PDB file of C-alpha atoms in Angstrom:
ATOM      1  CA  MET A1315       0.000   0.000   0.000  1.00 47.00           C
ATOM      2  CA  ARG A1316       2.772   2.451   0.961  1.00 46.00           C
ATOM      3  CA  THR A1317       4.623   1.586  -2.247  1.00 46.00           C
ATOM      4  CA  ARG A1318       1.609   2.531  -4.394  1.00 45.00           C
ATOM      5  CA  ILE A1319       1.106   5.841  -2.535  1.00 39.00           C
ATOM      6  CA  ALA A1320       4.810   6.660  -2.849  1.00 41.00           C
ATOM      7  CA  ALA A1321       4.713   5.859  -6.575  1.00 42.00           C
ATOM      8  CA  ALA A1322       1.656   8.082  -7.033  1.00 39.00           C
ATOM      9  CA  VAL A1323       3.342  10.960  -5.203  1.00 36.00           C
ATOM     10  CA  VAL A1324       6.506  10.584  -7.304  1.00 38.00           C
ATOM     11  CA  GLY A1325       4.376  10.472 -10.462  1.00 39.00           C
ATOM     12  CA  VAL A1326       2.632  13.734  -9.555  1.00 34.00           C
ATOM     13  CA  LEU A1327       5.950  15.369  -8.700  1.00 36.00           C
ATOM     14  CA  LEU A1328       7.509  14.301 -12.002  1.00 37.00           C
ATOM     15  CA  VAL A1329       4.540  14.890 -14.297  1.00 38.00           C
ATOM     16  CA  GLY A1330       2.794  17.684 -12.436  1.00 36.00           C
ATOM     17  CA  PRO A1331      -0.790  17.849 -11.235  1.00 38.00           C
ATOM     18  CA  LEU A1332      -3.291  15.858 -13.242  1.00 35.00           C
ATOM     19  CA  VAL A1333      -6.035  18.482 -12.935  1.00 36.00           C
ATOM     20  CA  ARG A1334      -5.360  21.914 -14.388  1.00 34.00           C
ATOM     21  CA  PRO A1335      -7.539  24.992 -13.865  1.00 38.00           C
ATOM     22  CA  ALA A1336     -10.021  25.773 -16.648  1.00 43.00           C
ATOM     23  CA  TYR A1337      -8.218  29.073 -17.247  1.00 43.00           C
ATOM     24  CA  ALA A1338      -5.212  30.874 -15.867  1.00 42.00           C
ATOM     25  CA  ALA A1339      -5.458  33.106 -12.838  1.00 44.00           C
ATOM     26  CA  PRO A1340      -6.621  36.583 -13.848  1.00 50.00           C
ATOM     27  CA  SER A1341      -3.936  39.029 -14.839  1.00 63.00           C
ATOM     28  CA  GLU A1342      -4.303  42.533 -13.519  1.00 66.00           C
ATOM     29  CA  HIS A1343      -4.356  43.961 -17.068  1.00 79.00           C
ATOM     30  CA  GLN A1344      -6.024  41.263 -19.155  1.00 85.00           C
ATOM     31  CA  PHE A1345      -9.346  43.128 -19.380  1.00 93.00           C
ATOM     32  CA  ASP A1346      -8.055  46.719 -19.618  1.00 93.00           C
ATOM     33  CA  GLY A1347      -8.889  46.884 -23.330  1.00 95.00           C
ATOM     34  CA  PHE A1348     -12.516  46.002 -22.602  1.00 97.00           C
ATOM     35  CA  PHE A1349     -12.759  48.563 -19.780  1.00 97.00           C
ATOM     36  CA  ARG A1350     -11.335  51.257 -22.093  1.00 96.00           C
ATOM     37  CA  LYS A1351     -13.480  50.310 -25.095  1.00 97.00           C
ATOM     38  CA  TYR A1352     -16.824  50.123 -23.317  1.00 97.00           C
ATOM     39  CA  SER A1353     -16.191  53.107 -21.073  1.00 97.00           C
ATOM     40  CA  LYS A1354     -15.603  55.128 -24.242  1.00 97.00           C
ATOM     41  CA  ARG A1355     -18.665  53.590 -25.947  1.00 97.00           C
ATOM     42  CA  PHE A1356     -21.094  54.261 -23.100  1.00 97.00           C
ATOM     43  CA  PHE A1357     -19.565  57.299 -21.345  1.00 97.00           C
ATOM     44  CA  GLY A1358     -17.453  59.041 -23.973  1.00 96.00           C
ATOM     45  CA  ILE A1359     -13.766  59.760 -24.383  1.00 93.00           C
ATOM     46  CA  GLY A1360     -13.272  61.917 -21.281  1.00 91.00           C
ATOM     47  CA  PHE A1361     -14.639  59.475 -18.715  1.00 95.00           C
ATOM     48  CA  ASP A1362     -12.012  57.679 -16.618  1.00 96.00           C
ATOM     49  CA  TRP A1363     -12.220  54.010 -17.629  1.00 97.00           C
ATOM     50  CA  ARG A1364     -10.271  53.064 -14.510  1.00 96.00           C
ATOM     51  CA  LEU A1365     -13.400  53.668 -12.390  1.00 98.00           C
ATOM     52  CA  PHE A1366     -14.964  50.583 -13.966  1.00 98.00           C
ATOM     53  CA  LYS A1367     -11.806  48.544 -13.565  1.00 97.00           C
ATOM     54  CA  ALA A1368     -11.803  49.529  -9.878  1.00 97.00           C
ATOM     55  CA  GLN A1369     -15.455  48.498  -9.687  1.00 98.00           C
ATOM     56  CA  GLY A1370     -14.682  45.159 -11.349  1.00 97.00           C
ATOM     57  CA  PHE A1371     -11.872  44.631  -8.865  1.00 96.00           C
ATOM     58  CA  VAL A1372     -14.236  45.251  -5.937  1.00 97.00           C
ATOM     59  CA  GLU A1373     -17.008  43.149  -7.484  1.00 97.00           C
ATOM     60  CA  SER A1374     -14.960  40.060  -8.374  1.00 96.00           C
ATOM     61  CA  ARG A1375     -11.226  40.788  -8.061  1.00 94.00           C
ATOM     62  CA  LEU A1376     -11.398  40.735 -11.887  1.00 95.00           C
ATOM     63  CA  ASP A1377     -12.307  37.038 -11.840  1.00 94.00           C
ATOM     64  CA  ARG A1378     -14.243  36.083 -14.975  1.00 94.00           C
ATOM     65  CA  GLY A1379     -15.569  32.938 -13.268  1.00 94.00           C
ATOM     66  CA  ALA A1380     -16.815  34.643 -10.101  1.00 94.00           C
ATOM     67  CA  ARG A1381     -20.322  33.753  -8.869  1.00 95.00           C
ATOM     68  CA  SER A1382     -22.094  35.216  -5.871  1.00 93.00           C
ATOM     69  CA  ARG A1383     -24.512  33.436  -3.548  1.00 93.00           C
ATOM     70  CA  ALA A1384     -27.274  35.549  -5.128  1.00 91.00           C
ATOM     71  CA  GLY A1385     -26.359  34.258  -8.612  1.00 93.00           C
ATOM     72  CA  ALA A1386     -24.451  37.300  -9.916  1.00 95.00           C
ATOM     73  CA  ARG A1387     -21.816  36.302 -12.439  1.00 96.00           C
ATOM     74  CA  GLY A1388     -18.559  37.403 -13.975  1.00 96.00           C
ATOM     75  CA  VAL A1389     -16.162  40.299 -13.603  1.00 97.00           C
ATOM     76  CA  MET A1390     -18.949  42.849 -13.063  1.00 97.00           C
ATOM     77  CA  GLN A1391     -21.160  40.488 -11.026  1.00 97.00           C
ATOM     78  CA  LEU A1392     -24.372  40.884 -12.997  1.00 97.00           C
ATOM     79  CA  LEU A1393     -27.515  38.945 -12.214  1.00 95.00           C
ATOM     80  CA  PRO A1394     -28.721  36.930 -15.219  1.00 96.00           C
ATOM     81  CA  ARG A1395     -32.049  38.820 -15.311  1.00 96.00           C
ATOM     82  CA  THR A1396     -30.230  42.183 -15.393  1.00 95.00           C
ATOM     83  CA  TYR A1397     -27.921  40.866 -18.090  1.00 96.00           C
ATOM     84  CA  GLY A1398     -30.904  39.639 -20.124  1.00 95.00           C
ATOM     85  CA  ALA A1399     -32.521  43.075 -19.989  1.00 96.00           C
ATOM     86  CA  LEU A1400     -29.260  44.666 -21.123  1.00 96.00           C
ATOM     87  CA  GLN A1401     -28.971  42.161 -24.006  1.00 95.00           C
ATOM     88  CA  ILE A1402     -32.364  43.268 -25.325  1.00 95.00           C
ATOM     89  CA  LYS A1403     -31.031  46.836 -25.646  1.00 94.00           C
ATOM     90  CA  ASN A1404     -27.632  45.616 -26.891  1.00 94.00           C
ATOM     91  CA  PRO A1405     -28.171  42.527 -29.053  1.00 95.00           C
ATOM     92  CA  ASP A1406     -24.437  42.306 -29.787  1.00 94.00           C
ATOM     93  CA  PHE A1407     -23.790  41.225 -26.176  1.00 96.00           C
ATOM     94  CA  GLY A1408     -22.910  37.531 -26.131  1.00 94.00           C
ATOM     95  CA  ASP A1409     -22.758  35.108 -23.219  1.00 94.00           C
ATOM     96  CA  ILE A1410     -22.767  36.499 -19.665  1.00 95.00           C
ATOM     97  CA  GLY A1411     -19.723  34.361 -18.871  1.00 94.00           C
ATOM     98  CA  ASP A1412     -17.606  35.972 -21.577  1.00 96.00           C
ATOM     99  CA  PRO A1413     -15.582  38.713 -19.842  1.00 96.00           C
ATOM    100  CA  GLN A1414     -15.890  41.080 -22.809  1.00 96.00           C
ATOM    101  CA  TRP A1415     -19.678  41.029 -22.746  1.00 97.00           C
ATOM    102  CA  ASN A1416     -19.897  40.948 -18.968  1.00 97.00           C
ATOM    103  CA  ILE A1417     -17.760  44.094 -18.745  1.00 98.00           C
ATOM    104  CA  ALA A1418     -19.663  45.741 -21.614  1.00 97.00           C
ATOM    105  CA  ALA A1419     -22.979  44.997 -19.906  1.00 97.00           C
ATOM    106  CA  GLY A1420     -21.733  46.217 -16.521  1.00 98.00           C
ATOM    107  CA  ILE A1421     -20.635  49.534 -17.994  1.00 98.00           C
ATOM    108  CA  SER A1422     -23.861  49.810 -20.011  1.00 98.00           C
ATOM    109  CA  TYR A1423     -25.845  49.242 -16.822  1.00 98.00           C
ATOM    110  CA  ALA A1424     -23.746  51.862 -15.029  1.00 98.00           C
ATOM    111  CA  ARG A1425     -24.565  54.285 -17.877  1.00 98.00           C
ATOM    112  CA  ASP A1426     -28.298  53.674 -17.416  1.00 98.00           C
ATOM    113  CA  LEU A1427     -27.932  54.444 -13.712  1.00 98.00           C
ATOM    114  CA  TRP A1428     -25.774  57.499 -14.469  1.00 98.00           C
ATOM    115  CA  LYS A1429     -28.523  58.936 -16.680  1.00 98.00           C
ATOM    116  CA  GLN A1430     -31.174  58.257 -14.028  1.00 97.00           C
ATOM    117  CA  TRP A1431     -29.244  60.350 -11.498  1.00 98.00           C
ATOM    118  CA  GLN A1432     -28.368  63.161 -13.909  1.00 96.00           C
ATOM    119  CA  GLY A1433     -29.939  66.370 -12.642  1.00 95.00           C
ATOM    120  CA  GLU A1434     -31.268  64.552  -9.560  1.00 95.00           C
ATOM    121  CA  VAL A1435     -28.054  64.807  -7.539  1.00 97.00           C
ATOM    122  CA  ASP A1436     -25.118  67.159  -7.287  1.00 96.00           C
ATOM    123  CA  ALA A1437     -22.938  66.458 -10.355  1.00 96.00           C
ATOM    124  CA  ALA A1438     -19.873  66.224  -8.115  1.00 96.00           C
ATOM    125  CA  HIS A1439     -21.446  63.171  -6.431  1.00 97.00           C
ATOM    126  CA  GLN A1440     -23.073  61.497  -9.426  1.00 97.00           C
ATOM    127  CA  ARG A1441     -20.465  58.726  -9.585  1.00 98.00           C
ATOM    128  CA  GLU A1442     -21.177  57.747  -5.963  1.00 98.00           C
ATOM    129  CA  PHE A1443     -24.935  57.569  -6.558  1.00 97.00           C
ATOM    130  CA  MET A1444     -24.352  55.515  -9.712  1.00 98.00           C
ATOM    131  CA  LEU A1445     -22.108  53.031  -7.900  1.00 98.00           C
ATOM    132  CA  ALA A1446     -24.441  52.767  -4.913  1.00 96.00           C
ATOM    133  CA  SER A1447     -27.366  52.026  -7.236  1.00 96.00           C
ATOM    134  CA  TYR A1448     -25.307  49.379  -9.031  1.00 97.00           C
ATOM    135  CA  ASN A1449     -24.649  47.722  -5.687  1.00 94.00           C
ATOM    136  CA  ALA A1450     -27.973  48.079  -3.867  1.00 91.00           C
ATOM    137  CA  GLY A1451     -30.505  49.179  -6.495  1.00 91.00           C
ATOM    138  CA  ARG A1452     -31.856  52.632  -7.236  1.00 93.00           C
ATOM    139  CA  GLY A1453     -34.867  52.150  -4.950  1.00 90.00           C
ATOM    140  CA  THR A1454     -32.597  51.558  -1.974  1.00 88.00           C
ATOM    141  CA  VAL A1455     -30.682  54.752  -2.670  1.00 92.00           C
ATOM    142  CA  LEU A1456     -33.930  56.707  -3.105  1.00 92.00           C
ATOM    143  CA  ARG A1457     -35.045  55.468   0.334  1.00 89.00           C
ATOM    144  CA  ALA A1458     -31.697  56.605   1.744  1.00 90.00           C
ATOM    145  CA  GLN A1459     -32.301  60.044   0.226  1.00 93.00           C
ATOM    146  CA  ARG A1460     -35.710  60.245   1.916  1.00 92.00           C
ATOM    147  CA  MET A1461     -34.071  59.340   5.241  1.00 90.00           C
ATOM    148  CA  ALA A1462     -31.440  62.028   4.668  1.00 92.00           C
ATOM    149  CA  GLU A1463     -34.209  64.575   4.136  1.00 94.00           C
ATOM    150  CA  ALA A1464     -35.901  63.465   7.365  1.00 93.00           C
ATOM    151  CA  PHE A1465     -32.632  64.308   9.155  1.00 92.00           C
ATOM    152  CA  LYS A1466     -32.569  67.723   7.433  1.00 95.00           C
ATOM    153  CA  LEU A1467     -29.634  66.741   5.228  1.00 95.00           C
ATOM    154  CA  ASP A1468     -29.192  67.561   1.534  1.00 97.00           C
ATOM    155  CA  ARG A1469     -30.396  64.468  -0.362  1.00 96.00           C
ATOM    156  CA  ARG A1470     -28.433  65.528  -3.471  1.00 97.00           C
ATOM    157  CA  GLN A1471     -25.073  65.229  -1.671  1.00 97.00           C
ATOM    158  CA  TRP A1472     -23.407  61.830  -1.194  1.00 97.00           C
ATOM    159  CA  PRO A1473     -21.920  62.803   2.209  1.00 96.00           C
ATOM    160  CA  SER A1474     -25.514  63.120   3.487  1.00 95.00           C
ATOM    161  CA  ILE A1475     -26.144  59.495   2.544  1.00 93.00           C
ATOM    162  CA  GLU A1476     -22.894  58.459   4.243  1.00 93.00           C
ATOM    163  CA  LEU A1477     -23.933  60.277   7.419  1.00 91.00           C
ATOM    164  CA  ILE A1478     -27.278  58.556   7.839  1.00 87.00           C
ATOM    165  CA  ALA A1479     -26.020  54.976   7.442  1.00 80.00           C
ATOM    166  CA  PRO A1480     -24.700  54.605  10.998  1.00 78.00           C
ATOM    167  CA  ILE A1481     -27.480  56.589  12.721  1.00 76.00           C
ATOM    168  CA  VAL A1482     -30.587  54.914  11.313  1.00 67.00           C
ATOM    169  CA  PRO A1483     -31.449  51.941  13.562  1.00 63.00           C
ATOM    170  CA  GLY A1484     -31.641  48.702  11.649  1.00 59.00           C
ATOM    171  CA  TRP A1485     -30.541  50.295   8.403  1.00 60.00           C
ATOM    172  CA  GLN A1486     -28.729  47.587   6.456  1.00 68.00           C
ATOM    173  CA  TYR A1487     -27.012  49.740   3.833  1.00 80.00           C
ATOM    174  CA  GLN A1488     -23.648  50.390   5.437  1.00 85.00           C
ATOM    175  CA  GLU A1489     -22.448  47.671   3.072  1.00 88.00           C
ATOM    176  CA  THR A1490     -23.303  49.932   0.115  1.00 91.00           C
ATOM    177  CA  ILE A1491     -21.478  52.884   1.665  1.00 93.00           C
ATOM    178  CA  ASP A1492     -18.461  50.599   2.167  1.00 93.00           C
ATOM    179  CA  TYR A1493     -18.756  49.332  -1.420  1.00 96.00           C
ATOM    180  CA  VAL A1494     -18.543  52.860  -2.846  1.00 97.00           C
ATOM    181  CA  LEU A1495     -15.575  53.667  -0.598  1.00 96.00           C
ATOM    182  CA  ARG A1496     -13.777  50.487  -1.674  1.00 97.00           C
ATOM    183  CA  VAL A1497     -14.258  51.317  -5.371  1.00 97.00           C
ATOM    184  CA  PHE A1498     -12.782  54.781  -4.869  1.00 97.00           C
ATOM    185  CA  ARG A1499      -9.914  53.390  -2.775  1.00 96.00           C
ATOM    186  CA  SER A1500      -9.160  50.916  -5.545  1.00 95.00           C
ATOM    187  CA  LEU A1501      -9.281  53.711  -8.123  1.00 95.00           C
ATOM    188  CA  GLY A1502      -7.017  55.864  -5.953  1.00 92.00           C
ATOM    189  CA  SER A1503      -4.445  53.083  -5.744  1.00 91.00           C
ATOM    190  CA  MET A1504      -4.132  52.826  -9.554  1.00 85.00           C
ATOM    191  CA  ASP A1505      -1.615  54.645 -11.642  1.00 78.00           C
ATOM    192  CA  ALA A1506      -2.592  56.422 -14.878  1.00 80.00           C
ATOM    193  CA  ARG A1507      -2.280  53.165 -16.847  1.00 78.00           C
ATOM    194  CA  GLY A1508      -4.622  51.285 -14.511  1.00 78.00           C
ATOM    195  CA  ARG A1509      -1.984  49.341 -12.610  1.00 82.00           C
ATOM    196  CA  LEU A1510      -3.054  48.476  -9.065  1.00 75.00           C
TER     197      LEU A1510
END
């Protein structure tokens, strides 16, 4: 018995593992072209594509095979129903598991949210409202705005939303506040070429 185990161990050491991963570990830059391309397509030339790379890093650590307990998939962690709705508007989007289309759909979805907040919030805080809606849903952020108003805070300012999170008993949205902060921390740690 020991001889067979020893032979198996030697075989693995000489030949290498028998099971290989389906794909290589994600490279920090392997999807940069997609982030640049679809940021330009949906937000225009002047928008900083690195914001979406930072978001993808927070969502999945840029892992194309990531799946959440809720069923969100891919680099941008989209739910299949959200992805399906985005495919109707963008029939060129392929499979949700393909990183190109997952990133394209995530940025397209962010653009939809961006437009919904345009004129509704202070332009200096529009990115925060967009990211929070991506994470928790627009309805959740609208409820947070109503709570901010009840505390006599300016609902159009993101710092007002940050202030109410810890003071509202039972409010479960500190996670969203943390999500937005993590995206901006990730963005802040990148250089101009998107290196983390």
